[in-house]
Amino acid sequence: MKNRRLAILLIALLPILAGCVRLEGNIAIDGSGLVNGKITYSLDKSLASQGINSLQDLQNSAKKENENRICTTESYRESSTEFIFECNFNGAALTDSDLKVQKIDNRVSFFYKQEGSDGAPDLGKTSLSVNFPGNIISIQESKKGVTVQKSGTAILISASGTASFQVTVLASIQAAPKPSISPSAAPTPDSTDIKQAYSALKNQSDAI
């Protein structure tokens, strides 16, 4: 399998194999086109390669490669099976060629691209939830079924780590207001209606 970069970090963050990474994230785009949230990369220790053999190796590689810092804060940890890198966003502007958010007039455009390995088995996992400031207008995906619209303002991108695809979403920057339902006002009878009703009752009384 060929090497690929982690799309989120602007440049090559980790020199690892395509199927070794589990990417999980949940981000929210605000009305200014800035991003808040978190993305976590988990590297399988049994598949780690090219000098990533410890948590310190992971941290050193990240610091060396991530010159254009996109993460507001970073954290590193490990489990018995994985090295884990966590990238937190706080009002981040995403302008990478593989992960881009733009504000265009009263809309926001979201673009995500993942380059996998041709002919490789399905390895790794990408699961990225994206929440928009307003209603989703359109979704375009190069690989059918990668994107699931969870609500009027949210999507889930889900695929294997070796899949190649790209997703583009256009959304408004303000959710459509919910229609207000007010009880219909009861008609108020005018004086003519009252006089006619009184006259009808009097005539019935006189007839009796």
mmCIF file of C-alpha atoms in Angstrom, residues 4 16 38 40 71 94 109 119 122 124 127 161-162 173:
data_model
loop_
_atom_site.group_PDB
_atom_site.id
_atom_site.type_symbol
_atom_site.label_atom_id
_atom_site.label_comp_id
_atom_site.label_asym_id
_atom_site.label_seq_id
_atom_site.Cartn_x
_atom_site.Cartn_y
_atom_site.Cartn_z
ATOM 1 C CA ARG A 4 -0.792 8.929 2.159
ATOM 2 C CA ILE A 16 2.114 5.992 7.759
ATOM 3 C CA LYS A 38 -12.265 17.624 17.482
ATOM 4 C CA THR A 40 -8.884 11.992 16.645
ATOM 5 C CA CYS A 71 -5.030 22.495 15.789
ATOM 6 C CA LEU A 94 -9.629 25.331 7.254
ATOM 7 C CA SER A 109 -19.009 25.413 1.325
ATOM 8 C CA GLY A 119 -6.774 -2.133 -5.089
ATOM 9 C CA ASP A 122 -10.781 -2.106 3.228
ATOM 10 C CA GLY A 124 -8.797 1.629 8.734
ATOM 11 C CA SER A 127 -16.003 8.623 10.547
ATOM 12 C CA GLY A 161 -9.358 4.250 5.528
ATOM 13 C CA THR A 162 -8.238 2.972 2.123
ATOM 14 C CA ILE A 173 -25.504 30.112 7.168
#
